[in-house]
């Protein structure tokens, strides 16, 4: 799926909405009981989660030293490194905080919808970060509106925050209000709420969206961290403790951790998309290594679609891990055959029609010497419209490559996702309009094989998964 | 040499001056006799040469349609994608043009020194792009000053341009003036001059700096291109023709190519640094593939420093090719064991002292599952201060790696370069202050081996090379 | 009051908070039944009201052509000309709209508090602009909070909007909801609400804040306009119709005008501050010309403090009109004796301590020839700290002026304003800490006279006025 | 000439080139023998000269403390307050300096042409600021080119600097080189050259361009200043000493002042345009007060074109002084009848065609009460296309004014200026295409009178003047 990962920010990602696989969000929360400033840690944690959303970024912190607390926040459209300058970080002082990177799946792409969402109500201030999609958000919004609620923007998050405030006004504790709210939410979500002196994390009962817990122990104090992926913990040298359980509500206060649960559902359903595309290679989610699962996808491809070849290569960066897996299983050597231009970034001007043919060369060049006279197994994680793969193969052949056997480390998408993952719609996907043979012929490959849905379980062992975008079986509506 | 390649632009590269290996420049020239607009091709060509300089970028074009010509240019500090916006490209109309990306080696780091240098003189307009360093620039500057010349900036390029103008005022043709000027230049250089209706390229007699020729043939017209590296040709779908010979002066006009030569020197001396560090992996320079030469460096390391291990890995991106070579020779599998965060770019805020220990985690994370219990051969292309490598090894061990055998695909630098390559000074390099054993112990490796200077010839066959920065034998002063 | 009017924008106006007289807000609303785009008219209307607030500016429009309506808005910190670029205006399409310029008197100085405030609720969208201060805002906020309302910012406007939404959810029409809300509001205010197909204006029952109605008749259609001051009507060539009455609720729909009234209060109280300082010279408010009232202030000064002199001059621009009045009454010629530098704007760097003495020269220079040997009556509208006036007089004397008789066209402030006008606090004002004689001596004048509170009525005829900031009699708390 | 003075910066001033009277440049130089930092003084001096050019601004300073000197400079397109931020001023450290504000009259409108021009040559560094136009610049450029000189930009200044460098290379002292250069220059000019330890000022032999000398005496040290106008001296509290004589070369060093002269010309010719339009009201040039000369122009109009009226008013700000003069002579009271909107600045969006009629209202509004039923003498300093005056009169009549008698305080332009003042070309001026009666009728006035060329001498006493743009008698070509 090389074509979806090249560009990195707002302007570009907007184009994806009509053309590619859309991404989701990353959330981060942290509590330092020793009153250390945690803003820098949020910044680096969000940088590690940047692959989960490049549209907007934000941080809210609460300074709870003393009798009063002080909540401050900063958020805007753009990458973490674009939104935050040194002076912004210096202004955000606090020992509790939440952070967010966003690629919108519901709600428009506007600054008003950037997170954290910070609201004031009769009981104080709530700061909320959210990854996922609430399928009954409109129903809840109408319900709250009928009680007189007023909304400034169009995000699910504002609905959740309003409902928490509604219950909190009538409840004893914010944890209770969050529980009452979460009981009403349908869909997949990972939420972190900062209620100035507490951090509360919630994961949907199916476990559709990931959330994990980490810890930094210094000078006898434990700073706890919640994050969408373990790579955010590693990046700040925190220790991974465990995944938050599906349906778990975890509360972090000065007294440590407290846990509660939403009513159980009969079957968990972790999102397979995290493993095959979305999560970072070095993360471990629900005890399954993302890297390991992709290695296994490559191995399954080697079993299902064996072929005689001189080398195995991956399209950078999305096909590399599965290529290693294919190589391990098949015994064919794994080689680097492309040079990717890392300077083709967000502000890069796209080629005019006249030079469109060259577009793929600008981003990706074949290392001629490696491919000359070689039969190649070429791995990527998807074929969207097929035009990029066609150009890559044309370039390989022009550089003297022999046969090109394409292997795709995921099955074609067939169904929309209702839980916050924007999979391409039918009409955008070549797989919907053509047989595997037709696609093979269109892209100019000598053979083509897709991973089968039945191989998913090999990738993740006995982890219960949601693979609705491939098979249409939705765990919750 | 991972630490030198992470950041990409002005502010950051300035830091390199005191801390790392400095980079040079990239030049590009193009002539369309069919009067097609070539600005977009220069933009993409420069993007492919961006690794040669991230400090400033510029394009000058000449529109020679009709009786008059019109020269326009745009240049500024920053990456190609930062300097040029769509409207800038639209304003630059021309069928002849030159482009430049720069990392300054002589002349201050100021907008005034950005190239192309465009001057007006009695015979019209000259636009000049230059890669390299003129060792007798001060002498030539004084000589021209004594004739009354006035200088606006401090670059070698202005000296060269002034001297060309000086001779052109007294000569028949601009090629002649360039030849007379080049006969006086000492040092290593690749020059491209646009004299509104011609493009003239010159390479120094030793062949220290690279320059090659390409062609796009469309509708019966040949558009010729000059570029520092062949990867710039590939990126715009041009055909590689040949390298410009050392001491060659090539003139491109509407009538095609014309060639002339500077007086020969007794011995050529191509820069080894281009192969081991500087040029892009997919370029071929003087008939030697950059990628192939690094593979051979890795193979030589495997021969010189064999070791028993479970896998071979490279520090991304600088150590990857040599790691492949080591793997091929040793039979130990080549594996990817790091995830590099591609969002850590130019505007990224560097960690405060308090979090400095985590700095390497933010950029580079170990994929835990791959390294647990494994003995590893770890390849990089240099060790500058040693602190980054020390952190990488610490992280590997923390993730359960067994023995770490470090192999460096180049010898330590011992001498300054006078030809436009900023190698680190003695005091900055750990290799100057410590034995190999001391370094091995400092970085926490289980063994350490450097490529030997005598292995260079294996990398490049019988190509005559300059390796003065390693052995102190300067071909020209 | 020359020192308060020199700088024009955010950064600078913030400084006023501690040092000078703070300004309020300007509101604007417009309805084109013929579906003409009214955005440009709002832009120019707000430009005419810019003197009422330079901290933020915003426009919200509704396009009601067809069955659906579409509300869009743009607002930010800065002057109208800084907030809106051509492309912003082009994006805002609508035939109904409201606009706002703001200098905050309640609520923090943040982008979140910029207006128009646009909210979504069960009955659609409300856009609100507001000038004034609600003295019981906290009480109302708590009341709404106790019903579960959630607030994103800290402005009075959000309280008003929430209360309108609250009542609208339970009422038949938005006009009714606005009336119920306004009945609860205490303080001085002029509100304009856009409820996508209507514009509703409300003025507080005391008439503390100004609001007037205008009309543009073209092709048989009447476009109605509401604005804080008549100068906004003139600037778009609209005809002034009448002032909105104290306590009036005026509704503009496609069917024209409809009017309603809040319960009457026993006594009207129009703000005298609008006439003496705040409103624009060419506005007419409640049938009193601002210019005329200042002329009368000058005449009253001439009566109360006659003196023999060669010329009368005003400190530009705040003292000019009263100077004309003094001249008319006294028969002494009115002359221009200062040149004001109009390039000393918002981004101007203020002098360092070392050059502080020269500060007044940079903004204001004496035209030497006019003052040499002349006795001068010098008029300004206030003396805040006295330092500027001291410098001006020093400069006049240096240029050879004879006697300087200072006349101030308003009495000293003695009491805070609770209705949205930030008068300086006691501690900031020289008048609180010194007698008139002391001040006269401090500034170096030969005589000094202040307008008496009893002269206000001469300025405005029989208009009932609030002059609480001078005499402490507050009409409503 | 109200329409030419409303907007203030680059984008806008460019429009003037085709539509109005173009402005020139302002120069400033300063020398502190006591080694005080003079950068802030240059900044404020340039701010006072801003009316002389809004296109670009720049400062170059030399720090001569100790044995070495250090020249630094900063310049860019824009107003002084836009080009210089606090950090820019802090970086410029020096006790000698020159500054410049520019509206280009020769040379394109590009950053390359911004001044000061700083060049390096065999004898060191020269920094040059220049106001005026050299009529034989092309001839001198070709002459220098034929000696091999190379030019980076297209300004006269570069020609002057090159010629100074040419002579300096062959002369004993920089003053000598400047004298030799100035002897070759034709046209009108005021030059200031900083040769790191000296400031040298030169004024053309006719005295076409103004230049004056000032002094600040502190702690026994005399800091000397050169500036285009005396208002720049006043703004930094410097004492005016005298005007530089036509043809004088003044050199300021640590030892004080030294003076020399160019060969005398038979007749001086000071530019009348400075008095009638260009210089600042509070400046005194060649012993004539600018304000005073405009008063006299108004008085002459009152003599030539007497009329019965109720009040005299000026179009702000260009017509105010002459209106005062008319009032003094005629005995008719001088009144302010317009409110000018000072927020209509550089980034203001101009009205679309649809609202073009309102354009003048946006900038200038009539104070209704003052004009109702009054016959008015209305003064401005020019009528360019006539459309603005037509709108103003229409607005006055709409507000109930009686008769409008227009008086213009200068004659119509009939000839181009070759000395650096961009007067409108014939085709742009209504006066070229119509009789006075026709213009009067076009603008809707009841009578119209222009100042006669013969009245100029009344304005400036016995000062010899150049009035070539009115009568075609050029003092030098």
PDB file of N, CA and C in Angstrom, chain D residues 358-406:
ATOM      1  N   UNK D 358     -18.672  52.889  -3.530  1.00  0.00           N
ATOM      2  CA  UNK D 358     -18.552  53.177  -2.098  1.00  0.00           C
ATOM      3  C   UNK D 358     -17.117  53.374  -1.655  1.00  0.00           C
ATOM      4  N   UNK D 359     -16.171  53.119  -2.556  1.00  0.00           N
ATOM      5  CA  UNK D 359     -14.766  53.060  -2.143  1.00  0.00           C
ATOM      6  C   UNK D 359     -14.360  54.281  -1.328  1.00  0.00           C
ATOM      7  N   UNK D 360     -14.754  55.460  -1.774  1.00  0.00           N
ATOM      8  CA  UNK D 360     -14.296  56.653  -1.088  1.00  0.00           C
ATOM      9  C   UNK D 360     -14.928  56.784   0.307  1.00  0.00           C
ATOM     10  N   UNK D 361     -16.135  56.262   0.469  1.00  0.00           N
ATOM     11  CA  UNK D 361     -16.792  56.295   1.789  1.00  0.00           C
ATOM     12  C   UNK D 361     -16.039  55.454   2.802  1.00  0.00           C
ATOM     13  N   UNK D 362     -15.442  54.387   2.316  1.00  0.00           N
ATOM     14  CA  UNK D 362     -14.757  53.473   3.226  1.00  0.00           C
ATOM     15  C   UNK D 362     -13.565  54.167   3.864  1.00  0.00           C
ATOM     16  N   UNK D 363     -12.905  54.996   3.080  1.00  0.00           N
ATOM     17  CA  UNK D 363     -11.712  55.670   3.579  1.00  0.00           C
ATOM     18  C   UNK D 363     -12.019  57.012   4.236  1.00  0.00           C
ATOM     19  N   UNK D 364     -13.032  57.706   3.746  1.00  0.00           N
ATOM     20  CA  UNK D 364     -13.250  59.102   4.097  1.00  0.00           C
ATOM     21  C   UNK D 364     -14.736  59.332   4.255  1.00  0.00           C
ATOM     22  N   UNK D 365     -15.179  59.757   5.417  1.00  0.00           N
ATOM     23  CA  UNK D 365     -16.591  60.058   5.574  1.00  0.00           C
ATOM     24  C   UNK D 365     -16.801  61.504   5.950  1.00  0.00           C
ATOM     25  N   UNK D 366     -17.852  62.082   5.407  1.00  0.00           N
ATOM     26  CA  UNK D 366     -18.207  63.459   5.707  1.00  0.00           C
ATOM     27  C   UNK D 366     -18.853  63.518   7.098  1.00  0.00           C
ATOM     28  N   UNK D 367     -18.487  64.515   7.874  1.00  0.00           N
ATOM     29  CA  UNK D 367     -19.181  64.755   9.138  1.00  0.00           C
ATOM     30  C   UNK D 367     -20.387  65.624   8.803  1.00  0.00           C
ATOM     31  N   UNK D 368     -21.503  64.977   8.705  1.00  0.00           N
ATOM     32  CA  UNK D 368     -22.715  65.539   8.148  1.00  0.00           C
ATOM     33  C   UNK D 368     -23.060  66.909   8.732  1.00  0.00           C
ATOM     34  N   UNK D 369     -23.095  66.982  10.029  1.00  0.00           N
ATOM     35  CA  UNK D 369     -23.510  68.193  10.728  1.00  0.00           C
ATOM     36  C   UNK D 369     -22.724  69.449  10.345  1.00  0.00           C
ATOM     37  N   UNK D 370     -21.460  69.273  10.008  1.00  0.00           N
ATOM     38  CA  UNK D 370     -20.616  70.423   9.676  1.00  0.00           C
ATOM     39  C   UNK D 370     -20.915  71.034   8.324  1.00  0.00           C
ATOM     40  N   UNK D 371     -21.428  70.228   7.397  1.00  0.00           N
ATOM     41  CA  UNK D 371     -21.512  70.708   6.017  1.00  0.00           C
ATOM     42  C   UNK D 371     -22.926  71.096   5.591  1.00  0.00           C
ATOM     43  N   UNK D 372     -23.903  70.662   6.353  1.00  0.00           N
ATOM     44  CA  UNK D 372     -25.294  70.898   5.962  1.00  0.00           C
ATOM     45  C   UNK D 372     -25.553  72.398   5.734  1.00  0.00           C
ATOM     46  N   UNK D 373     -25.976  72.710   4.519  1.00  0.00           N
ATOM     47  CA  UNK D 373     -26.345  74.082   4.190  1.00  0.00           C
ATOM     48  C   UNK D 373     -25.173  75.032   4.055  1.00  0.00           C
ATOM     49  N   UNK D 374     -23.941  74.476   4.044  1.00  0.00           N
ATOM     50  CA  UNK D 374     -22.764  75.348   3.995  1.00  0.00           C
ATOM     51  C   UNK D 374     -22.141  75.376   2.595  1.00  0.00           C
ATOM     52  N   UNK D 375     -21.723  76.570   2.171  1.00  0.00           N
ATOM     53  CA  UNK D 375     -20.897  76.702   0.970  1.00  0.00           C
ATOM     54  C   UNK D 375     -19.441  76.477   1.394  1.00  0.00           C
ATOM     55  N   UNK D 376     -18.738  75.670   0.624  1.00  0.00           N
ATOM     56  CA  UNK D 376     -17.434  75.175   1.087  1.00  0.00           C
ATOM     57  C   UNK D 376     -16.335  75.444   0.066  1.00  0.00           C
ATOM     58  N   UNK D 377     -15.182  75.940   0.555  1.00  0.00           N
ATOM     59  CA  UNK D 377     -13.967  75.955  -0.260  1.00  0.00           C
ATOM     60  C   UNK D 377     -13.204  74.673   0.110  1.00  0.00           C
ATOM     61  N   UNK D 378     -12.986  73.812  -0.895  1.00  0.00           N
ATOM     62  CA  UNK D 378     -12.362  72.507  -0.632  1.00  0.00           C
ATOM     63  C   UNK D 378     -10.987  72.462  -1.290  1.00  0.00           C
ATOM     64  N   UNK D 379      -9.941  72.215  -0.474  1.00  0.00           N
ATOM     65  CA  UNK D 379      -8.573  72.270  -0.991  1.00  0.00           C
ATOM     66  C   UNK D 379      -7.959  70.873  -1.042  1.00  0.00           C
ATOM     67  N   UNK D 380      -7.292  70.557  -2.157  1.00  0.00           N
ATOM     68  CA  UNK D 380      -6.437  69.369  -2.203  1.00  0.00           C
ATOM     69  C   UNK D 380      -5.184  69.743  -2.969  1.00  0.00           C
ATOM     70  N   UNK D 381      -4.189  68.839  -2.966  1.00  0.00           N
ATOM     71  CA  UNK D 381      -2.932  69.231  -3.611  1.00  0.00           C
ATOM     72  C   UNK D 381      -2.825  68.778  -5.057  1.00  0.00           C
ATOM     73  N   UNK D 382      -3.803  68.018  -5.540  1.00  0.00           N
ATOM     74  CA  UNK D 382      -3.782  67.625  -6.954  1.00  0.00           C
ATOM     75  C   UNK D 382      -5.091  66.939  -7.312  1.00  0.00           C
ATOM     76  N   UNK D 383      -5.322  66.863  -8.627  1.00  0.00           N
ATOM     77  CA  UNK D 383      -6.410  66.031  -9.141  1.00  0.00           C
ATOM     78  C   UNK D 383      -5.737  65.109 -10.141  1.00  0.00           C
ATOM     79  N   UNK D 384      -5.768  63.813  -9.881  1.00  0.00           N
ATOM     80  CA  UNK D 384      -5.098  62.913 -10.812  1.00  0.00           C
ATOM     81  C   UNK D 384      -6.104  62.463 -11.860  1.00  0.00           C
ATOM     82  N   UNK D 385      -6.875  61.451 -11.578  1.00  0.00           N
ATOM     83  CA  UNK D 385      -7.878  61.030 -12.567  1.00  0.00           C
ATOM     84  C   UNK D 385      -9.225  61.737 -12.372  1.00  0.00           C
ATOM     85  N   UNK D 386      -9.403  62.329 -11.195  1.00  0.00           N
ATOM     86  CA  UNK D 386     -10.634  63.074 -10.958  1.00  0.00           C
ATOM     87  C   UNK D 386     -11.746  62.265 -10.325  1.00  0.00           C
ATOM     88  N   UNK D 387     -11.617  60.943 -10.316  1.00  0.00           N
ATOM     89  CA  UNK D 387     -12.717  60.116  -9.812  1.00  0.00           C
ATOM     90  C   UNK D 387     -12.903  60.227  -8.307  1.00  0.00           C
ATOM     91  N   UNK D 388     -11.797  60.347  -7.584  1.00  0.00           N
ATOM     92  CA  UNK D 388     -11.921  60.475  -6.132  1.00  0.00           C
ATOM     93  C   UNK D 388     -12.584  61.796  -5.767  1.00  0.00           C
ATOM     94  N   UNK D 389     -12.120  62.881  -6.378  1.00  0.00           N
ATOM     95  CA  UNK D 389     -12.705  64.196  -6.085  1.00  0.00           C
ATOM     96  C   UNK D 389     -14.198  64.208  -6.434  1.00  0.00           C
ATOM     97  N   UNK D 390     -14.544  63.558  -7.518  1.00  0.00           N
ATOM     98  CA  UNK D 390     -15.953  63.484  -7.926  1.00  0.00           C
ATOM     99  C   UNK D 390     -16.789  62.803  -6.830  1.00  0.00           C
ATOM    100  N   UNK D 391     -16.280  61.708  -6.280  1.00  0.00           N
ATOM    101  CA  UNK D 391     -16.971  60.985  -5.213  1.00  0.00           C
ATOM    102  C   UNK D 391     -17.087  61.826  -3.949  1.00  0.00           C
ATOM    103  N   UNK D 392     -16.001  62.528  -3.621  1.00  0.00           N
ATOM    104  CA  UNK D 392     -16.014  63.349  -2.409  1.00  0.00           C
ATOM    105  C   UNK D 392     -17.085  64.429  -2.526  1.00  0.00           C
ATOM    106  N   UNK D 393     -17.137  65.083  -3.677  1.00  0.00           N
ATOM    107  CA  UNK D 393     -18.123  66.156  -3.866  1.00  0.00           C
ATOM    108  C   UNK D 393     -19.542  65.593  -3.829  1.00  0.00           C
ATOM    109  N   UNK D 394     -19.734  64.437  -4.464  1.00  0.00           N
ATOM    110  CA  UNK D 394     -21.049  63.789  -4.447  1.00  0.00           C
ATOM    111  C   UNK D 394     -21.498  63.529  -2.998  1.00  0.00           C
ATOM    112  N   UNK D 395     -20.563  63.075  -2.201  1.00  0.00           N
ATOM    113  CA  UNK D 395     -20.854  62.770  -0.807  1.00  0.00           C
ATOM    114  C   UNK D 395     -21.190  64.048  -0.024  1.00  0.00           C
ATOM    115  N   UNK D 396     -20.445  65.103  -0.300  1.00  0.00           N
ATOM    116  CA  UNK D 396     -20.718  66.375   0.382  1.00  0.00           C
ATOM    117  C   UNK D 396     -22.122  66.874   0.044  1.00  0.00           C
ATOM    118  N   UNK D 397     -22.464  66.804  -1.228  1.00  0.00           N
ATOM    119  CA  UNK D 397     -23.781  67.284  -1.658  1.00  0.00           C
ATOM    120  C   UNK D 397     -24.888  66.442  -1.030  1.00  0.00           C
ATOM    121  N   UNK D 398     -24.661  65.118  -1.001  1.00  0.00           N
ATOM    122  CA  UNK D 398     -25.630  64.220  -0.399  1.00  0.00           C
ATOM    123  C   UNK D 398     -25.877  64.574   1.073  1.00  0.00           C
ATOM    124  N   UNK D 399     -24.840  65.088   1.734  1.00  0.00           N
ATOM    125  CA  UNK D 399     -24.959  65.468   3.137  1.00  0.00           C
ATOM    126  C   UNK D 399     -25.450  66.913   3.303  1.00  0.00           C
ATOM    127  N   UNK D 400     -25.929  67.487   2.205  1.00  0.00           N
ATOM    128  CA  UNK D 400     -26.573  68.783   2.326  1.00  0.00           C
ATOM    129  C   UNK D 400     -25.698  69.993   2.115  1.00  0.00           C
ATOM    130  N   UNK D 401     -24.464  69.791   1.645  1.00  0.00           N
ATOM    131  CA  UNK D 401     -23.581  70.926   1.413  1.00  0.00           C
ATOM    132  C   UNK D 401     -24.163  71.797   0.311  1.00  0.00           C
ATOM    133  N   UNK D 402     -23.838  73.087   0.372  1.00  0.00           N
ATOM    134  CA  UNK D 402     -24.258  74.008  -0.681  1.00  0.00           C
ATOM    135  C   UNK D 402     -23.248  73.983  -1.816  1.00  0.00           C
ATOM    136  N   UNK D 403     -22.697  75.136  -2.130  1.00  0.00           N
ATOM    137  CA  UNK D 403     -21.732  75.213  -3.227  1.00  0.00           C
ATOM    138  C   UNK D 403     -20.381  74.642  -2.789  1.00  0.00           C
ATOM    139  N   UNK D 404     -19.702  73.989  -3.762  1.00  0.00           N
ATOM    140  CA  UNK D 404     -18.364  73.437  -3.483  1.00  0.00           C
ATOM    141  C   UNK D 404     -17.373  74.095  -4.443  1.00  0.00           C
ATOM    142  N   UNK D 405     -16.458  74.881  -3.866  1.00  0.00           N
ATOM    143  CA  UNK D 405     -15.446  75.554  -4.679  1.00  0.00           C
ATOM    144  C   UNK D 405     -14.106  74.858  -4.467  1.00  0.00           C
ATOM    145  N   UNK D 406     -13.652  74.137  -5.504  1.00  0.00           N
ATOM    146  CA  UNK D 406     -12.414  73.362  -5.356  1.00  0.00           C
ATOM    147  C   UNK D 406     -11.209  74.220  -5.713  1.00  0.00           C
TER     148      UNK D 406
END
